[in-house]
Short mmCIF file of C-alpha atoms and ligand atoms in Angstrom, two decimals:
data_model
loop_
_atom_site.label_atom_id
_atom_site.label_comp_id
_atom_site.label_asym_id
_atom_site.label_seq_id
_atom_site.Cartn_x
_atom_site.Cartn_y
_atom_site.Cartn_z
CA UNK A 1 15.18 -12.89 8.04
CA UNK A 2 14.49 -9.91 5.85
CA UNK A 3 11.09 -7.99 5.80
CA UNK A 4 9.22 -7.72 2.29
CA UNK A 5 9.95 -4.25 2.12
CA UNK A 6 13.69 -4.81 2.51
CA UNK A 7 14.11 -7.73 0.36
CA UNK A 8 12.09 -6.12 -2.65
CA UNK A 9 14.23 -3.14 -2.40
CA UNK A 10 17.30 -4.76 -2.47
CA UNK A 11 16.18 -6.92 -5.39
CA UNK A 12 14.80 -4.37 -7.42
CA UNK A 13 18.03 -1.82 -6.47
CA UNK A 14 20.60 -4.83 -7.37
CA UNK A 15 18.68 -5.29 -10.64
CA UNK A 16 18.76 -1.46 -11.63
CA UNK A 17 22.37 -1.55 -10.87
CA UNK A 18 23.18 -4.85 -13.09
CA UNK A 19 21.49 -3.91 -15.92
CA UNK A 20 22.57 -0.12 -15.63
CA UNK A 21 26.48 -1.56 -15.62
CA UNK A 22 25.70 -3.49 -18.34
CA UNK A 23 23.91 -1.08 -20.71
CA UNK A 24 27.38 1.54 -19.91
CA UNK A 25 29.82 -1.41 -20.52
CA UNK A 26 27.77 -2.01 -23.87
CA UNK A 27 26.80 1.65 -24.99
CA UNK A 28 31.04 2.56 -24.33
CA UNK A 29 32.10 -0.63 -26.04
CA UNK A 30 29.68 0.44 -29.13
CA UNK A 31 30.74 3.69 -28.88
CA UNK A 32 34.61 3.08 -29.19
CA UNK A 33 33.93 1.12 -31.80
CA UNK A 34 31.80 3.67 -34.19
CA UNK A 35 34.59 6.30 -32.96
CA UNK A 36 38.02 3.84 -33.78
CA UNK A 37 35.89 3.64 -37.13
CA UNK A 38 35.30 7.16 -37.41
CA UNK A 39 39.17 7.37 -36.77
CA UNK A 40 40.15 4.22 -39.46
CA UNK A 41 38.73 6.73 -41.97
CA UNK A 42 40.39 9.97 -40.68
CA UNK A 43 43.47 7.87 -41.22
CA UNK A 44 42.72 6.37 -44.30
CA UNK A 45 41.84 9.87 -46.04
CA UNK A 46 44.98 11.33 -44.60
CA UNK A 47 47.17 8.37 -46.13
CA UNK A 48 45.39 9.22 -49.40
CA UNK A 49 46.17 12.82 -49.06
CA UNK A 50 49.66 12.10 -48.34
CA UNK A 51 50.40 9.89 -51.51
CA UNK A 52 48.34 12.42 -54.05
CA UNK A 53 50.79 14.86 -52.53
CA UNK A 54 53.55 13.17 -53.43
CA UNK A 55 52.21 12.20 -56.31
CA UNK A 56 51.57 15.78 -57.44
CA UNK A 57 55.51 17.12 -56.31
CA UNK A 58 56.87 14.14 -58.70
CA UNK A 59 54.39 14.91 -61.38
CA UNK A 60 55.79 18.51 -61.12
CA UNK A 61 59.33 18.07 -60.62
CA UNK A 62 59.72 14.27 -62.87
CA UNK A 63 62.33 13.27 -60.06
CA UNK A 64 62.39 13.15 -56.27
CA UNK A 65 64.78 15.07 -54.53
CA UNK A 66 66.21 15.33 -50.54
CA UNK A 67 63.07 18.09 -49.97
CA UNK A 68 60.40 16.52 -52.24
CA UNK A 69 57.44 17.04 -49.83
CA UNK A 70 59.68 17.42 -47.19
CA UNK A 71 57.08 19.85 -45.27
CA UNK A 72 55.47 17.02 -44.58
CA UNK A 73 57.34 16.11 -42.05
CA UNK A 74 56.25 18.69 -39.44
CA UNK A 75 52.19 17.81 -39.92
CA UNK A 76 53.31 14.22 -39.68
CA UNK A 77 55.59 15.22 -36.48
CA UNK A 78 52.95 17.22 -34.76
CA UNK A 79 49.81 14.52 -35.87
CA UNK A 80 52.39 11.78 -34.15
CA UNK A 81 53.02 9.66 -36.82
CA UNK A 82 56.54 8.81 -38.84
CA UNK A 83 56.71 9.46 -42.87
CA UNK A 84 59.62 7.62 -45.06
CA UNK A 85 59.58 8.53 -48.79
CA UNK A 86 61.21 5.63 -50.88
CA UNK A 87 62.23 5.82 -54.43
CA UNK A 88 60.68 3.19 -56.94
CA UNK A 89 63.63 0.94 -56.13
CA UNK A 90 63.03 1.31 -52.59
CA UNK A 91 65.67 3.43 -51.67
CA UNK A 92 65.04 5.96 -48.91
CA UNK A 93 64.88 9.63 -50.39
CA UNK A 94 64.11 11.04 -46.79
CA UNK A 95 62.43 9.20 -43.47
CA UNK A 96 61.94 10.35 -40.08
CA UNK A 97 63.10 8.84 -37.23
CA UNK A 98 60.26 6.69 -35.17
CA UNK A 99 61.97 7.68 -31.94
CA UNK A 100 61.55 10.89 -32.55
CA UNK A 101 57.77 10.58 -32.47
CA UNK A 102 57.93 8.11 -29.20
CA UNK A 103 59.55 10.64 -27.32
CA UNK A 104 57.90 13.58 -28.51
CA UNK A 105 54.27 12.34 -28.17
CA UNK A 106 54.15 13.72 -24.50
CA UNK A 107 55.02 17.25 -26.21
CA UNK A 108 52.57 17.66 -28.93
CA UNK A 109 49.98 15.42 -28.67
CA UNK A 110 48.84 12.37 -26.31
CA UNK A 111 47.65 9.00 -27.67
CA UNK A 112 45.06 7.12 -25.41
CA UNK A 113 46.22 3.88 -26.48
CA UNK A 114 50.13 3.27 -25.81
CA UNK A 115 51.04 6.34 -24.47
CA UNK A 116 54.03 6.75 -26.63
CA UNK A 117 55.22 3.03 -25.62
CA UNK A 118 52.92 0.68 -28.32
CA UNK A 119 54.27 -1.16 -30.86
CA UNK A 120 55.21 0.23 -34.16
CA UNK A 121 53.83 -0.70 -36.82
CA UNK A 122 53.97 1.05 -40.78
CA UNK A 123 51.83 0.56 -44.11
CA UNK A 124 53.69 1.25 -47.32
CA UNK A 125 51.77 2.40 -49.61
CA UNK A 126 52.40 2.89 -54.04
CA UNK A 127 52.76 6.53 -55.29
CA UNK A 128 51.53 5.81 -59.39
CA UNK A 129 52.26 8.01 -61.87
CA UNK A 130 50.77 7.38 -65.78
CA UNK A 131 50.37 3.52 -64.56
CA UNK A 132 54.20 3.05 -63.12
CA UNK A 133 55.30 2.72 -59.30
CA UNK A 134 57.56 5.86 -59.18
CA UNK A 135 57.99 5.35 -55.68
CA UNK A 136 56.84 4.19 -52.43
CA UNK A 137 55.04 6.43 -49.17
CA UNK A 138 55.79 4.83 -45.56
CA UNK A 139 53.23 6.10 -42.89
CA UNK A 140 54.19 4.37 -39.58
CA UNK A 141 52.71 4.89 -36.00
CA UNK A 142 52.51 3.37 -32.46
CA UNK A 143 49.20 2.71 -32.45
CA UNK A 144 46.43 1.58 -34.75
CA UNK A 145 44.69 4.81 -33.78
CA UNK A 146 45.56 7.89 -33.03
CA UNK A 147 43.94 10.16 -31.11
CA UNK A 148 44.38 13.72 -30.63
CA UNK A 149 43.60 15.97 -27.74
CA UNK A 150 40.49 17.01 -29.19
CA UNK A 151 39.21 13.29 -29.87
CA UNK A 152 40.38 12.29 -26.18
CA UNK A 153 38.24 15.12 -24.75
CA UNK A 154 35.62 14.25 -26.87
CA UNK A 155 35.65 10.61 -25.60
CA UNK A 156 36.00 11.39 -22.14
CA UNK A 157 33.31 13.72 -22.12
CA UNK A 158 30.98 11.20 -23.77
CA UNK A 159 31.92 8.59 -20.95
CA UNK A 160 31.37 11.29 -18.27
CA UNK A 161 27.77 11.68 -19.48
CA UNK A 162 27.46 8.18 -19.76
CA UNK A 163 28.38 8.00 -16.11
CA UNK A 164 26.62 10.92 -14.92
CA UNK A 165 23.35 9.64 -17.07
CA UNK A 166 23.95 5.91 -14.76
CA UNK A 167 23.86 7.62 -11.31
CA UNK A 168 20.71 9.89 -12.29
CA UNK A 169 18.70 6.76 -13.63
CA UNK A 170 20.57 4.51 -10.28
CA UNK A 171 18.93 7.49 -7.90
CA UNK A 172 15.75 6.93 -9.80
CA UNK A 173 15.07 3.76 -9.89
CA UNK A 174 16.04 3.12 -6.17
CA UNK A 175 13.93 6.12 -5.01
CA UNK A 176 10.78 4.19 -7.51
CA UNK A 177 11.77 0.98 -5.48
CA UNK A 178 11.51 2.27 -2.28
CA UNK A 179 8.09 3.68 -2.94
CA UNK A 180 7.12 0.55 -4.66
CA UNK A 181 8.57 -1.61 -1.57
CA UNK A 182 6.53 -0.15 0.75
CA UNK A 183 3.10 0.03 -1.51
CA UNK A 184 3.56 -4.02 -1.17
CA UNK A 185 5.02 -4.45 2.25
CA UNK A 186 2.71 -1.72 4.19
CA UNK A 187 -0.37 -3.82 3.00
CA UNK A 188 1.30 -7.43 3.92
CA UNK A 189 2.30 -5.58 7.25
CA UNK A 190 -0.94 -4.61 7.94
CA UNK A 191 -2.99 -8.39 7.16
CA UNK A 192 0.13 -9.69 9.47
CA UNK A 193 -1.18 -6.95 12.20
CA UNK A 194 -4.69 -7.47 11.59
CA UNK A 195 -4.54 -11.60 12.11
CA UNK A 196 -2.30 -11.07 15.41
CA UNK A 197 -5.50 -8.60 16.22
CA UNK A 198 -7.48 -11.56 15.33
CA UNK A 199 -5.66 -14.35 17.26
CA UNK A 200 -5.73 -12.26 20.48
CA UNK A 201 -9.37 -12.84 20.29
CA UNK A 202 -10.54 -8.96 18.91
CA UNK A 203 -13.16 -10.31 16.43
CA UNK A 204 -14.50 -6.69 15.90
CA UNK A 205 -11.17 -5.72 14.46
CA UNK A 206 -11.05 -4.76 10.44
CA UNK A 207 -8.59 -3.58 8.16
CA UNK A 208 -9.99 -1.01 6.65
CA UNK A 209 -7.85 -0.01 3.13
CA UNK A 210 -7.86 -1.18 -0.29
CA UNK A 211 -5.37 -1.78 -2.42
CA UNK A 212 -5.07 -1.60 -6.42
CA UNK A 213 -3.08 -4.91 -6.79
CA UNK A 214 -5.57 -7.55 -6.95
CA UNK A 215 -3.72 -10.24 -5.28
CA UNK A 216 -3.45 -7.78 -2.26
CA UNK A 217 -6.71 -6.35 -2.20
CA UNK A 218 -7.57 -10.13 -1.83
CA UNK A 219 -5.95 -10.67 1.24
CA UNK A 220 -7.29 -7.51 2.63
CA UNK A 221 -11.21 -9.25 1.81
CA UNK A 222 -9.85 -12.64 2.97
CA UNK A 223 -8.37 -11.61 6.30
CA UNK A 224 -11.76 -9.29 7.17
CA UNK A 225 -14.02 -12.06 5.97
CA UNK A 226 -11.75 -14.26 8.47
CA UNK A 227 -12.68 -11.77 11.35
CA UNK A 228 -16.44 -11.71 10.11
CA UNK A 229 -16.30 -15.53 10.43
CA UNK A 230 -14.39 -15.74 13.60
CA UNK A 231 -16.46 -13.32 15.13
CA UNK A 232 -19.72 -15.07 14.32
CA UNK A 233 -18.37 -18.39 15.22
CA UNK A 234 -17.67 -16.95 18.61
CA UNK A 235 -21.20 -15.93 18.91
CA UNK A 236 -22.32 -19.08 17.94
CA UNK A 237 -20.28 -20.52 20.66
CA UNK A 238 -21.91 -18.40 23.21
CA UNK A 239 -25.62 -19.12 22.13
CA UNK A 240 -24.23 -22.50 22.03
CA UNK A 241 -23.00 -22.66 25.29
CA UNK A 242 -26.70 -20.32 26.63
CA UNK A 243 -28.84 -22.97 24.38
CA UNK A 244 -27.10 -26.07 25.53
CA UNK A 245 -27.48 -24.97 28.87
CA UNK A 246 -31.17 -24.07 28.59
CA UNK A 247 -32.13 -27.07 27.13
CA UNK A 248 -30.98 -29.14 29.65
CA UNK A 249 -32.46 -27.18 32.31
CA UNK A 250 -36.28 -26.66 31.20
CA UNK A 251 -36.65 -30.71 31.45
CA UNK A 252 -34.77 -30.45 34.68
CA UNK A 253 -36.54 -27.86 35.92
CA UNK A 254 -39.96 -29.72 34.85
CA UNK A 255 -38.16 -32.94 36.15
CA UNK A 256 -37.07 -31.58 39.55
CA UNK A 257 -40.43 -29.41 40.41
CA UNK A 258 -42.92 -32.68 39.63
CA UNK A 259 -41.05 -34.67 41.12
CA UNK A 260 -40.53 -32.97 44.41
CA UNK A 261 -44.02 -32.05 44.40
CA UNK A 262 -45.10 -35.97 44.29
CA UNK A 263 -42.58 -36.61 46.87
CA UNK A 264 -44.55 -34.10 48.89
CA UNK A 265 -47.51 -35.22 48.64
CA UNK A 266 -48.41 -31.89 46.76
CA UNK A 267 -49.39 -33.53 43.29
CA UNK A 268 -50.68 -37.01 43.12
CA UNK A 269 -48.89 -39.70 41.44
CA UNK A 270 -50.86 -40.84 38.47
CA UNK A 271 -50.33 -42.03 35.05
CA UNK A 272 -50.85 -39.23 33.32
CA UNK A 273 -48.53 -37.01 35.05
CA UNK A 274 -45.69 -40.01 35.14
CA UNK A 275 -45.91 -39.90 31.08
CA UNK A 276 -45.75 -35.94 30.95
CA UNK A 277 -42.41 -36.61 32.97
CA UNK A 278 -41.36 -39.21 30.55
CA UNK A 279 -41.79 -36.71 27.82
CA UNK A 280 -39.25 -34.33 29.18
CA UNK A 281 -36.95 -37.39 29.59
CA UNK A 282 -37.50 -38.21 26.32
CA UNK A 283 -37.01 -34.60 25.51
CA UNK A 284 -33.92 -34.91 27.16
CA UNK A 285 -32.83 -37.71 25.48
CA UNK A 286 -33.67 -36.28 22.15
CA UNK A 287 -31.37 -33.33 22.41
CA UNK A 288 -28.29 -36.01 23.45
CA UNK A 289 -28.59 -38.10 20.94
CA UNK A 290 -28.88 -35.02 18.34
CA UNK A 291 -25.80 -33.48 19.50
CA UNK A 292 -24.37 -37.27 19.34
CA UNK A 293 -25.44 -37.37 15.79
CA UNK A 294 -24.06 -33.53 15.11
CA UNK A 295 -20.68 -35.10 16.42
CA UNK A 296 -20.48 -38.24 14.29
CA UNK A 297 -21.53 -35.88 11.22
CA UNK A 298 -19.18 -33.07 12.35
CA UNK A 299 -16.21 -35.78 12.47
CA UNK A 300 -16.81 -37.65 9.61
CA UNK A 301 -15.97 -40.80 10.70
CA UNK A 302 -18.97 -42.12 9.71
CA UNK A 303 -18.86 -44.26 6.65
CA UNK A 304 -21.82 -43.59 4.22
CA UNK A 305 -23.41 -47.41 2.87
CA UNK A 306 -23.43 -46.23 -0.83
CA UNK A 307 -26.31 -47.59 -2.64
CA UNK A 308 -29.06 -46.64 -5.30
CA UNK A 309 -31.23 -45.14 -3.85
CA UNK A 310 -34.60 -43.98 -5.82
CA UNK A 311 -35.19 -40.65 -4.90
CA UNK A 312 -38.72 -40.06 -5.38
CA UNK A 313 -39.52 -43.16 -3.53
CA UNK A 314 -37.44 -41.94 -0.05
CA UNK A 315 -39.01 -37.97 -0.48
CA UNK A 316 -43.00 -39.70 -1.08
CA UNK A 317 -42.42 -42.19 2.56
CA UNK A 318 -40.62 -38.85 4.47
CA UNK A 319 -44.13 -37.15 3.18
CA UNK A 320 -46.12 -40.18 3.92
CA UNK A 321 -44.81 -40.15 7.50
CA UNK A 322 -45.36 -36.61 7.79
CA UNK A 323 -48.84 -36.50 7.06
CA UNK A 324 -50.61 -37.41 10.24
CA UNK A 325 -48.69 -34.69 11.97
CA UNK A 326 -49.33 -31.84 9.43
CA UNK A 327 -52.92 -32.66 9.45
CA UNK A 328 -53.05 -32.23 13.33
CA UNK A 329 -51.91 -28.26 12.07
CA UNK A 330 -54.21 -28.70 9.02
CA UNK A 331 -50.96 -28.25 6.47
CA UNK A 332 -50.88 -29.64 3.61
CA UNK A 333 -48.64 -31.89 2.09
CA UNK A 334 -48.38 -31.94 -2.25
CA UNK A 335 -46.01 -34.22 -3.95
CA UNK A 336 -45.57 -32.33 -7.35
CA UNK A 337 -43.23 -35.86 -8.82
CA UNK A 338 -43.52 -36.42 -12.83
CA UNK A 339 -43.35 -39.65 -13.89
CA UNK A 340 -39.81 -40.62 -14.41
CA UNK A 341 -38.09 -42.53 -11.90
CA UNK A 342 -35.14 -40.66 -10.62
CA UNK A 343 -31.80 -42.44 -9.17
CA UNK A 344 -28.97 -41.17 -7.31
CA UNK A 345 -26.34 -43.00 -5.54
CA UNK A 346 -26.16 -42.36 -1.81
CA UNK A 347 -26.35 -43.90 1.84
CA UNK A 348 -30.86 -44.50 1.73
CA UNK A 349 -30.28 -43.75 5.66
CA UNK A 350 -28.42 -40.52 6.13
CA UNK A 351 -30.60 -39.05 2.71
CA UNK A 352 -33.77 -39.80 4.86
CA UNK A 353 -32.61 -37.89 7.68
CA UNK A 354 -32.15 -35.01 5.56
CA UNK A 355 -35.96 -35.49 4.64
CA UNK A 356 -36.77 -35.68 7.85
CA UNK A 357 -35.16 -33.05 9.24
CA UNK A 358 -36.36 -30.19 6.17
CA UNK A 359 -40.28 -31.67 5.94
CA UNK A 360 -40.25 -32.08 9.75
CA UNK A 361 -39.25 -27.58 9.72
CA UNK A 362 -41.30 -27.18 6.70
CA UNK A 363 -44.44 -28.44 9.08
CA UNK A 364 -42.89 -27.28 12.15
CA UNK A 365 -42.44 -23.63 10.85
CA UNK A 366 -45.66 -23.70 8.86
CA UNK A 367 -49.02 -21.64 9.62
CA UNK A 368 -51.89 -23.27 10.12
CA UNK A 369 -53.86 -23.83 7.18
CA UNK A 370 -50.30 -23.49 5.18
CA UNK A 371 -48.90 -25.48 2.44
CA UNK A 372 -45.85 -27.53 2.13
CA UNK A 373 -45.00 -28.39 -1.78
CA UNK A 374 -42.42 -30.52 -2.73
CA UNK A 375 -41.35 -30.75 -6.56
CA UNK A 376 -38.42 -32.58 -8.12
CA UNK A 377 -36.71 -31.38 -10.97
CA UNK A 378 -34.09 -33.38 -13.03
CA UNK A 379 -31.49 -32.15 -15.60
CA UNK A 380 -28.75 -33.23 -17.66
CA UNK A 381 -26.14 -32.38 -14.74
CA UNK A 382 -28.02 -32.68 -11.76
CA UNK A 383 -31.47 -33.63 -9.28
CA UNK A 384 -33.07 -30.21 -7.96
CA UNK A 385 -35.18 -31.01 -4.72
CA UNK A 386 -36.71 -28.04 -3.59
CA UNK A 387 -39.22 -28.54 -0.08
CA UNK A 388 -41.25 -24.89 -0.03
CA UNK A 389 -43.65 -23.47 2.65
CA UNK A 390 -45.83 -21.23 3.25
CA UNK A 391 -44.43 -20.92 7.06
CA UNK A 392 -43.32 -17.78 9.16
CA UNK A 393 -40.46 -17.55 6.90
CA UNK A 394 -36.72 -16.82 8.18
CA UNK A 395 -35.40 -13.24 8.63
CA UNK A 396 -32.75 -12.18 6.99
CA UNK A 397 -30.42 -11.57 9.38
CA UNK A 398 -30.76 -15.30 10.79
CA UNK A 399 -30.74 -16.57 6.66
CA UNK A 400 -27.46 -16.98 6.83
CA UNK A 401 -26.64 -18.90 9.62
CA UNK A 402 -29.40 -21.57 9.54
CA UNK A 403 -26.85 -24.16 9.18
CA UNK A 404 -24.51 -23.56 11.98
CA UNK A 405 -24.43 -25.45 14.95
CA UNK A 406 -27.37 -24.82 17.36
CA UNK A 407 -28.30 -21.78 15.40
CA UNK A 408 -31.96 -21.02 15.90
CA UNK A 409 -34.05 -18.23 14.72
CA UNK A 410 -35.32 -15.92 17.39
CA UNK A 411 -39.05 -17.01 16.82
CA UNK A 412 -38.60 -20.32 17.23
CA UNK A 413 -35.83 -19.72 19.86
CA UNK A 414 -39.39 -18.62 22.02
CA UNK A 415 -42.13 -20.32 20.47
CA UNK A 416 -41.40 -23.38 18.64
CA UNK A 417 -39.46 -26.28 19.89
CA UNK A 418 -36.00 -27.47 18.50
CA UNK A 419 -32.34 -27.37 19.32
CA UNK A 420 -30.79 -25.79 16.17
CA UNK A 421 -29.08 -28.94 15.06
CA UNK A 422 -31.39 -30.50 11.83
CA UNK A 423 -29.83 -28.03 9.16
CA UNK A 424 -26.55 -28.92 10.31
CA UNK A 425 -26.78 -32.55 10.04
CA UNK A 426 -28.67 -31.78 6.10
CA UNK A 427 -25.56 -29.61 5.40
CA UNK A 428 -22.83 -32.60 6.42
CA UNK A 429 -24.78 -35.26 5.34
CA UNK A 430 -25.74 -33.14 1.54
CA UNK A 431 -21.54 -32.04 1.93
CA UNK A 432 -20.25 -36.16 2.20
CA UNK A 433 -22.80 -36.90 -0.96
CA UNK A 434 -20.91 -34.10 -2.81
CA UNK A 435 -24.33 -32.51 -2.52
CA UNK A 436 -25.50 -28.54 -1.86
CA UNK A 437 -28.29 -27.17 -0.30
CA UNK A 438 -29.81 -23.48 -0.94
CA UNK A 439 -32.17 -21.48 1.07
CA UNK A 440 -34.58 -18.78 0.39
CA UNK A 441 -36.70 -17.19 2.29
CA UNK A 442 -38.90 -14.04 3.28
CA UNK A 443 -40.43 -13.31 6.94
CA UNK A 444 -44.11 -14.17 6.81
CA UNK A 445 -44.00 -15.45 3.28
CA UNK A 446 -42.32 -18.61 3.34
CA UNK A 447 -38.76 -20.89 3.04
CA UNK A 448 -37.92 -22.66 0.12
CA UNK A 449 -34.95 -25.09 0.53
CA UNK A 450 -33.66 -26.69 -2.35
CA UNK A 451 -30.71 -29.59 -2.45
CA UNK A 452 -28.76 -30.14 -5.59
CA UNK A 453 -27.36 -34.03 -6.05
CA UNK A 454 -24.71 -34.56 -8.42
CA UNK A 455 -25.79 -36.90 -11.38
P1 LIG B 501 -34.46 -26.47 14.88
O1 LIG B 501 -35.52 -26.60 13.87
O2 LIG B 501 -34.34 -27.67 15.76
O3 LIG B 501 -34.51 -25.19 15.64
P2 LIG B 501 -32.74 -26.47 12.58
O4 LIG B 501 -31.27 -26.59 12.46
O5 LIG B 501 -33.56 -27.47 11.86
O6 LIG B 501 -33.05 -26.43 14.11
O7 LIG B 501 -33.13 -25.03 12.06
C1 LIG B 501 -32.42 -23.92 12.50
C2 LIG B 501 -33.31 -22.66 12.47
O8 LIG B 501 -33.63 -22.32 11.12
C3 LIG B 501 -34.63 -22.84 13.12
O9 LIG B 501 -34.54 -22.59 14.51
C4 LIG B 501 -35.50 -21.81 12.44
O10 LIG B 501 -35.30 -20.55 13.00
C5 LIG B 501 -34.93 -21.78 11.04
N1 LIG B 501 -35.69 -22.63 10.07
C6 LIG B 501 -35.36 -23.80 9.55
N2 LIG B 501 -36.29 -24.25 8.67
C7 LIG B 501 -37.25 -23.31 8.64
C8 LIG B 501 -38.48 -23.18 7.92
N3 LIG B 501 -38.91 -24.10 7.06
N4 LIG B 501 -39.21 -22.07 8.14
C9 LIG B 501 -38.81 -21.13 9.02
N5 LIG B 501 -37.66 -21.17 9.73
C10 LIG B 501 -36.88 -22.28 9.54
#
């Protein structure tokens, strides 16, 4: 198995090197070409020159002779090609000998091509004079292009520039990849290092650098938001585990002391004190059969009876119910419904317990003489219910964890009864309707909780 760093590297380097072989294979093909061409008209012109030579010596002299333009022969010798002059009847006045040039290419001049062994090959060409053949020029050579020293100096020394230009961009581009290699991998490496952190159970740990690509700057936030969660779910579990445990022991406790008192003979046994022991039996049983509930919710296993349920109806009984216990703390209850009737589909049940458990805080949490105002707003998309007080409000350090598991404000923690479990049944009963709650709040002021259903 490779690391990122590694395997981006050798990508990126086996790229560079592909596509720098292929632009040299295709800048020295084009090249060759445009300089063969260059050398096609070279030739050309000198062919030309050659026959208006001719043509000029016959012009002057009206006949060819043995040494018409015989000096010819020694540029032609030297320039490694063969010259025949023919007469117009084709009869040869003077030629050279195309062995001569074969072995004497290693002498004078080199050809890049056949290296003095490539096939020979001639072009004839017409020497006119006033309109009439008047005889014929042969220009033969061993390859279709010659090349002098010059020209194979020149060629080489493009192709060692070429070469030299492949390794400087090949350094380049691998030193850029290496750089680039680790600007990916050293962030990956450091998530990887920062969940093994994580899994060994250091929730405090953070990794604390940013990066400019957005993908990985998003892992960076996603790996320290897991911590952030991690570490508050392990606090949770602790409360959890303190709450749990002090729930169960203040009816014990109550349970145990009363009870050994009566045995005693301490405290008489009458009714009054029997129901008071009932209560923290009930009290007891309460707090079971909520953390049954939170179980069932938590699991999901329990299948909703969907049905249509009329919303206002449900909220106005919850508030109805409510009633006699907010008066006992002089709150007051207003149902702020218009007159439309509203619909939603939903299990009637689980939708009440949600109800219950937000009116039941709302009066709960409330000051005496407070307020509790329910209003229902519908729209084209959804049903807003929002259930405000005028309560002790939440702090806002505790705002966000209302709904976890046995989470309880530190007020109520010490002065108002609960176990920390009616948001989180709202939350997974709202979550299987497709629902959302929202909660506001400010210490002293208030909470305003307000549930969005899904048309
Ligand atoms: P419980 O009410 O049994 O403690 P909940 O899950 O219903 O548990 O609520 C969790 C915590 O949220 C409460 O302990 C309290 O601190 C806070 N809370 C909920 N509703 C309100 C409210 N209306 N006003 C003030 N605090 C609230």
């Amino acid at each position: 198995m490779h690391s990122v760093k590694k395997r981006l590297s050798i990508t990126l380097i086996l790229c560079t090197i592909l596509s720098v072989a292929l632009c040299t294979i295709f800048v020295n093909i084009a090249m060759n070409a445009t300089f063969n061409k260059y050398l096609d008209d070279v030739q050309d012109k000198r062919n030309s020159r050659i026959v208006e030579y001719f043509k000029e010596i016959y012009i002057k002299d009206k006949k060819w002779s043995k040494n018409s333009g015989e000096e010819l022969q020694h540029e032609a010798y030297m320039s490694n090609y063969c010259l025949t002059l023919m007469d117009g009847n084709k009869n040869v006045i003077w030629g050279m000998d195309p062995n001569e040039i074969k072995n004497g290419v290693a002498v004078h001049s080199m050809m890049l091509q056949n290296n003095g062994k490539g096939i020979y090959s001639s072009k004839t060409f017409n020497i006119n004079v006033d309109g009439k053949i008047v005889g014929y020029a042969v220009v033969g050579q061993y390859s279709p292009v010659l090349l002098s020293e010059e020209d194979i100096n020149f060629k080489l020394s493009i192709n060692k520039s070429i070469a030299i230009s492949a390794v400087i961009v090949i350094i380049i581009v691998v030193s850029l990849a290496l750089i680039l290699s680790r600007q990916f991998s050293l962030p990956i490496k450091r998530v990887a290092d920062t969940s093994v952190r994580l899994a060994e159970g250091n929730y405090t740990f953070r990794l604390d650098m940013k990066s400019n690509i957005k993908e990985i700057n998003n892992l960076i936030n996603s790996i320290n938001m897991l911590g952030e969660k991690l570490k508050n779910q392990d606090t949770l579990r602790k409360r959890l585990v303190a709450d749990i445990s002090h729930e169960i022991r203040t009816p014990l406790n109550v349970l145990q002391n009363n009870i050994e008192a009566m045995i005693d003979g301490i405290v008489p046994i009458t009714v009054d004190r029997l129901n008071n022991l009932n209560d923290e039996v009930l009290r007891f049983g309460k707090l079971l059969n909520n953390l049954n509930y939170l179980k069932e919710s938590d699991m999901e296993e329990t299948e909703l009876k969907i049905e249509r349920v009329n919303l206002k109806g449900l909220i106005s009984e919850v508030c109805e119910d409510f009633k006699t216990i907010a008066k006992e703390k002089n709150v007051k209850i207003n149902i702020n419904l218009d007159n439309n009737e509203i619909f939603i589909f939903g299990d009637a049940d689980r939708l009440k317990q949600v109800f219950i458990n937000i009116v039941s805080n709302a009066v709960k949490f409330n000051k005496v003489g407070g307020r509790v105002e329910v209003n229902i707003k519908e729209n084209k998309n959804n049903v807003a219910v929002q259930i405000a007080d005028s309560g002790i409000g939440i702090s806002e350090k505790d705002l966000p964890y209302i709904f976890e598991r046995l989470y309880r404000g530190d007020k109520s923690r010490n002065e108002i009864s609960g176990n920390g479990v009616g948001l989180t049944i709202v939350k997974n009963i709202l979550n299987m309707h497709g629902a959302h709650i929202e909660a506001e709040s400010r210490i002293g002021a208030g909470s305003s909780f307000t549930i969005y259903f899904n048309k």
